[in-house]
Short mmCIF file of N, CA and C in Angstrom, two decimals:
data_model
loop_
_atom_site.label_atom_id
_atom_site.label_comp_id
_atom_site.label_asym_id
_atom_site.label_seq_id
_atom_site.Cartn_x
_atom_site.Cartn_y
_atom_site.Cartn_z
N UNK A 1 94.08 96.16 74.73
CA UNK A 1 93.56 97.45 75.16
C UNK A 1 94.42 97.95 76.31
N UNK A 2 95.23 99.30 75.80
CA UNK A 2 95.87 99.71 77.24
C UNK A 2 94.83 100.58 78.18
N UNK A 3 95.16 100.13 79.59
CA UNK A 3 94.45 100.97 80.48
C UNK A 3 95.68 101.38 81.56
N UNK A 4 95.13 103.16 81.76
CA UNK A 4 95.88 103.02 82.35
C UNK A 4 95.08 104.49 83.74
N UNK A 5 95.69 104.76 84.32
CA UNK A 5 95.25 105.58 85.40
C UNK A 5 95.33 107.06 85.38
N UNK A 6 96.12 107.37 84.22
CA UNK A 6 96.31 108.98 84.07
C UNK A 6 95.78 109.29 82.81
N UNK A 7 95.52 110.73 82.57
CA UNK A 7 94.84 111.39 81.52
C UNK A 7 94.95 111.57 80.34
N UNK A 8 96.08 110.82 80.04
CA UNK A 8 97.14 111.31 78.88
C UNK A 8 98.10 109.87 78.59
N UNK A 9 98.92 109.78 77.16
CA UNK A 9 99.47 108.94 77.08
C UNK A 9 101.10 109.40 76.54
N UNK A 10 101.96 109.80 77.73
CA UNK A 10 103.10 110.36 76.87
C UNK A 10 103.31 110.00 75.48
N UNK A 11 103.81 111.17 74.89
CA UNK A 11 104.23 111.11 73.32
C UNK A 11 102.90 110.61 72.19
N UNK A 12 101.64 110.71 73.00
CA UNK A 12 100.93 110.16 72.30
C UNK A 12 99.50 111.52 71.71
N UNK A 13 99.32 111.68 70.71
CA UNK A 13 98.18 112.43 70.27
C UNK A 13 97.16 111.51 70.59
N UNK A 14 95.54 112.24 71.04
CA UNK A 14 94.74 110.96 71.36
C UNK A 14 93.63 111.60 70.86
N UNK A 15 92.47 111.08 70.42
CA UNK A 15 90.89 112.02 70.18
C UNK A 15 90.76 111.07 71.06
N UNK A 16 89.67 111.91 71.63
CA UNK A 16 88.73 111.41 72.80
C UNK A 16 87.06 110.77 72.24
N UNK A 17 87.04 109.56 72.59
CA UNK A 17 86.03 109.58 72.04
C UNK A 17 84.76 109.29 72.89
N UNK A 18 84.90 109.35 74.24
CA UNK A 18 83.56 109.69 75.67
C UNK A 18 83.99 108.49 76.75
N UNK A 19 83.27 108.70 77.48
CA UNK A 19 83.36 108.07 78.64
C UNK A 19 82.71 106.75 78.61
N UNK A 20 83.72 105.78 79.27
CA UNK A 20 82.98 104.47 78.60
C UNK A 20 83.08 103.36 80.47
N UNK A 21 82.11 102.67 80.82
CA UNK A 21 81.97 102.14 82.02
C UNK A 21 81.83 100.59 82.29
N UNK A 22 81.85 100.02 83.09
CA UNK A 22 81.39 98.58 83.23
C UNK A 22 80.86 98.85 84.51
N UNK A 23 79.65 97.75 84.82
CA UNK A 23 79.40 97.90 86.54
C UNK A 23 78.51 96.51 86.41
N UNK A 24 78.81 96.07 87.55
CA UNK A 24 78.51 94.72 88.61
C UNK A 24 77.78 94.91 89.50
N UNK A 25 76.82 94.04 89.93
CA UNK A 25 76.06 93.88 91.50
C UNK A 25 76.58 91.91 91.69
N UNK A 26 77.30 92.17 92.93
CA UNK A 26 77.61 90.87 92.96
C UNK A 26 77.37 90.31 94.65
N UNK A 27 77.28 89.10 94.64
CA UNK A 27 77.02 88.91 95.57
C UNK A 27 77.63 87.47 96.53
N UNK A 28 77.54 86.83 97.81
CA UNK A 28 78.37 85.96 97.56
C UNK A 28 76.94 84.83 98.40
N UNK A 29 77.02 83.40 98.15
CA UNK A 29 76.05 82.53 98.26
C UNK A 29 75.88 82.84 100.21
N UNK A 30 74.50 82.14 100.35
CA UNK A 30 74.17 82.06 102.04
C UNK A 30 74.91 81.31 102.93
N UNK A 31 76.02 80.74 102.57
CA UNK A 31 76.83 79.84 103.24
C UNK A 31 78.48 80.60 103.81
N UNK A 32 78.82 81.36 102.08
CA UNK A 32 80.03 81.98 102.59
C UNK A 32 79.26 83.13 103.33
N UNK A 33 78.33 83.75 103.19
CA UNK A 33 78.17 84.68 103.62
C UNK A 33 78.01 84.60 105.13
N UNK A 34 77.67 83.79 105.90
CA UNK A 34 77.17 83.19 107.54
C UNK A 34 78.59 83.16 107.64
N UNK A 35 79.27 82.45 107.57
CA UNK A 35 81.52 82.73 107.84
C UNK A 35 81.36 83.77 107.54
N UNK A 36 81.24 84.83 106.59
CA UNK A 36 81.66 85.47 106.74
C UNK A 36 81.22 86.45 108.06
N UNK A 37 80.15 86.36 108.45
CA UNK A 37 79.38 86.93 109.49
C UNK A 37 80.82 86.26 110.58
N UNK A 38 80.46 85.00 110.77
CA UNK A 38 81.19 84.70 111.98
C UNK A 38 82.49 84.91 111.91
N UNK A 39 83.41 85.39 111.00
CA UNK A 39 84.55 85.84 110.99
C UNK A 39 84.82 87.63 111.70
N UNK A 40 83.96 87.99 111.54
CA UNK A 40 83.79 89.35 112.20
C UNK A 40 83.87 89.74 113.79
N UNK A 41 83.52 88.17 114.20
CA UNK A 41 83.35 87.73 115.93
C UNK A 41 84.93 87.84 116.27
N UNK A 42 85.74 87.18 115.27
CA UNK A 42 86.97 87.20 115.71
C UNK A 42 87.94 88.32 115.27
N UNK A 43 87.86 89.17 113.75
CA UNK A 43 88.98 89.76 113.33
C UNK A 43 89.37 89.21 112.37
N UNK A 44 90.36 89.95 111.73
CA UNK A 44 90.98 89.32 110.08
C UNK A 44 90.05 89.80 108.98
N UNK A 45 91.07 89.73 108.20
CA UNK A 45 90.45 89.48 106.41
C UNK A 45 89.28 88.62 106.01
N UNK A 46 87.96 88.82 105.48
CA UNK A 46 87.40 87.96 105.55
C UNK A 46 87.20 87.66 103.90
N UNK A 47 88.26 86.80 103.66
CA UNK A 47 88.85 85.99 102.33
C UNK A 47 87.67 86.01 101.21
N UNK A 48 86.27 85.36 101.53
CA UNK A 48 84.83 85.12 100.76
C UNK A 48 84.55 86.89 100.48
N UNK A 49 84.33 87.78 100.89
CA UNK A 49 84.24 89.35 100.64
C UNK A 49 85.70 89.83 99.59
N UNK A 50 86.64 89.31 99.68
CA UNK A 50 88.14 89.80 98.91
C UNK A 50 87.97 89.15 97.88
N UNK A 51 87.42 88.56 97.72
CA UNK A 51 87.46 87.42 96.63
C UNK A 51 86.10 88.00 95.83
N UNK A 52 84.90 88.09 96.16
CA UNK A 52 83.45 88.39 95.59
C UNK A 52 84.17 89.86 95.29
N UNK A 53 84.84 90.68 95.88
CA UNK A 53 85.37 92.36 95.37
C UNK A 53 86.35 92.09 93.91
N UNK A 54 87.30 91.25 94.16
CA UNK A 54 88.15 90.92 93.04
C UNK A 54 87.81 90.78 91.75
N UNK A 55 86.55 89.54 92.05
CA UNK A 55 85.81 89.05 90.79
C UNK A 55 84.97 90.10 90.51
N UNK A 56 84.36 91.25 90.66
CA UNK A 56 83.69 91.93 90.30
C UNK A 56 84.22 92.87 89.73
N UNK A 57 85.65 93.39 90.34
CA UNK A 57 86.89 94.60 89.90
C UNK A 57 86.75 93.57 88.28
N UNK A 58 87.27 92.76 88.10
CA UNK A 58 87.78 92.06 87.03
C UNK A 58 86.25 91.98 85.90
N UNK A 59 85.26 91.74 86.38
CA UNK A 59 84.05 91.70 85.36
C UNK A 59 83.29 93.17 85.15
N UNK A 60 83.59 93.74 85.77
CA UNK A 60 83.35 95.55 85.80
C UNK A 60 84.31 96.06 84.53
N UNK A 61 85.85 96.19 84.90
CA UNK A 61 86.69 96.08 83.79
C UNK A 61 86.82 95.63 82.88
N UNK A 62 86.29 94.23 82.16
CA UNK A 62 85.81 93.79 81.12
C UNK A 62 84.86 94.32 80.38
N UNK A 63 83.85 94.66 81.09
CA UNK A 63 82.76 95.36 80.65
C UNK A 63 83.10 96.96 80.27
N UNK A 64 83.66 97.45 80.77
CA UNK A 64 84.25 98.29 80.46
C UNK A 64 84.96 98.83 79.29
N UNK A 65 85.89 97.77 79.24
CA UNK A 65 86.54 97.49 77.51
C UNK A 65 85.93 97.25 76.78
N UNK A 66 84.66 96.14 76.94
CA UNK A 66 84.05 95.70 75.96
C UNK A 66 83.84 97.08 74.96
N UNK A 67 82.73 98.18 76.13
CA UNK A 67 82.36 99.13 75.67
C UNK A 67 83.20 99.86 74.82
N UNK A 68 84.45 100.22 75.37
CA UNK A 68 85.79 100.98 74.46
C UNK A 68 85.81 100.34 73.53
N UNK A 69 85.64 99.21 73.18
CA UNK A 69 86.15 98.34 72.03
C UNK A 69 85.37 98.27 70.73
N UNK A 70 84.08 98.85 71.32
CA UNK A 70 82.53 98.54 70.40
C UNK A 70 83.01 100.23 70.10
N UNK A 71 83.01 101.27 70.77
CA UNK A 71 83.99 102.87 70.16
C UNK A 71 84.48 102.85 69.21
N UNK A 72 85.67 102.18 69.04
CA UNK A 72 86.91 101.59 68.48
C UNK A 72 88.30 102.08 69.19
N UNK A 73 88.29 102.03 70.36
CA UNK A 73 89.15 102.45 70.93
C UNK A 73 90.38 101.73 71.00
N UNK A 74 91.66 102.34 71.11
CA UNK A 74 92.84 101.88 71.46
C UNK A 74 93.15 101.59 73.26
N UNK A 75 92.80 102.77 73.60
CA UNK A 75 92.74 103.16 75.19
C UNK A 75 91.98 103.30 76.00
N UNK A 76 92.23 103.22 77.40
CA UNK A 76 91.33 103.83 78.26
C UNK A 76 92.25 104.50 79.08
N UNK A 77 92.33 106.14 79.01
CA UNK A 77 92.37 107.26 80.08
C UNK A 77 91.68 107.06 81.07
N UNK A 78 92.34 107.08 82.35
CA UNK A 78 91.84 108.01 83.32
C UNK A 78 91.06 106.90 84.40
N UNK A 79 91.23 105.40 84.26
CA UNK A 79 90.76 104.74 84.86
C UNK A 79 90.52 104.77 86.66
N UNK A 80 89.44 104.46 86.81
CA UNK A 80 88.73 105.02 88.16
C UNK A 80 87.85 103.70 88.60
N UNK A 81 87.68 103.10 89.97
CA UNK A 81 87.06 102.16 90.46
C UNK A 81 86.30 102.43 91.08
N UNK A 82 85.04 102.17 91.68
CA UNK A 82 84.32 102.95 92.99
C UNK A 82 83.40 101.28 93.36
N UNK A 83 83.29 101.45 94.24
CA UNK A 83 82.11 100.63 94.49
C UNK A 83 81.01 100.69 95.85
N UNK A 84 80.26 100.04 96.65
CA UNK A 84 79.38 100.85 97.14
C UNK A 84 78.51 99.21 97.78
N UNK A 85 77.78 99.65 99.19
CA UNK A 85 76.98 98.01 99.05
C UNK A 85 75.83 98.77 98.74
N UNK A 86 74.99 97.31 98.44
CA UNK A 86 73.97 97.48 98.01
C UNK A 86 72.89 97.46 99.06
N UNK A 87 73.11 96.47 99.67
CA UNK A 87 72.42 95.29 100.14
C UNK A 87 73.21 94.43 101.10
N UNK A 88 72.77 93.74 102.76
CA UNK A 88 74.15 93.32 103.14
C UNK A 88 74.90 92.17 102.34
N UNK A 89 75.72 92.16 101.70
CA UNK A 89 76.22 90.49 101.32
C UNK A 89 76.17 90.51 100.07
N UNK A 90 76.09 91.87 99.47
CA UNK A 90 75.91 92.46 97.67
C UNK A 90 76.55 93.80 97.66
N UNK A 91 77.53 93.94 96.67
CA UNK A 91 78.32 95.22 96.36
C UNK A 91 78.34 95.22 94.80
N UNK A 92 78.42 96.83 94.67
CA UNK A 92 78.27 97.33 93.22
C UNK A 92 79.66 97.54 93.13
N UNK A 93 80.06 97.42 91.86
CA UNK A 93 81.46 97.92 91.59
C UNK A 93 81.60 98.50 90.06
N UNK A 94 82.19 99.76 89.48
CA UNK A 94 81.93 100.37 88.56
C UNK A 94 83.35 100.68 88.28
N UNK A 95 83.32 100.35 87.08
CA UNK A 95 84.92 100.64 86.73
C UNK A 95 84.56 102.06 85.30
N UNK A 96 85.53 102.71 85.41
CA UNK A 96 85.08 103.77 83.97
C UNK A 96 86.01 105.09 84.16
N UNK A 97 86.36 105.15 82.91
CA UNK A 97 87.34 105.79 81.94
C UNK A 97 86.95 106.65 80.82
N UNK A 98 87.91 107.00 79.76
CA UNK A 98 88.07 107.95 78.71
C UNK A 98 88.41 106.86 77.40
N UNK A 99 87.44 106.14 76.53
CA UNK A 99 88.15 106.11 75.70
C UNK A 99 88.75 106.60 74.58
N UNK A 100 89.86 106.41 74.10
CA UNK A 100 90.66 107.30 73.05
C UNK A 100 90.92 106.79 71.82
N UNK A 101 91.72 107.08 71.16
CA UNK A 101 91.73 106.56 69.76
C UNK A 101 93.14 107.38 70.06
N UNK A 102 94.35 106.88 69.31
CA UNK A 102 95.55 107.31 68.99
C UNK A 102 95.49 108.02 67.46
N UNK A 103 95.95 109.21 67.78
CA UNK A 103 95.64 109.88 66.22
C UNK A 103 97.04 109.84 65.12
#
């Protein structure tokens, strides 16, 4: 499945066949989450949050395709990420696109 970030696929005719999404609520256990608290005392990247965002970018996007795939899609136009907290120590992450069909 190509994905890609713009609207269109040079040289390519496409039908559109709707907007297709994945989304996550993820969260990270009571242990990383306390480091991660106490990492805030000092500064830096706090590695347990980059990591719980990553894995969710990646299972959002799956889900995502899945959906294109059950379409019958070739593509996804127009790919877009957002995410949002929920809750402290829980973030949503929504991945979603255009899927297409190459005509």
């Amino acid at each position: 499945m190509l994905l890609v970030n713009i609207d269109y696929l040079p040289g390519q005719e496409l039908e559109v066949l709707g907007i297709v999404k994945g989304t996550i609520v993820q969260s990270k256990n009571f242990g990383k989450d306390f480091m991660a608290g106490m990492k805030t005392l000092v500064g830096g990247e706090i590695t347990g949050y980059t990591e719980m965002l990553v894995e969710a970018r990646q299972l959002a996007t799956k889900r995502m395709v899945d959906e294109a795939e059950a379409l019958g899609a070739d593509a996804v136009v127009n790919v877009r990420y957002g995410s949002s907290s929920v809750m402290q120590g829980a973030a949503e992450v929504i991945a979603y696109g255009t899927a297409v069909k190459y005509r």
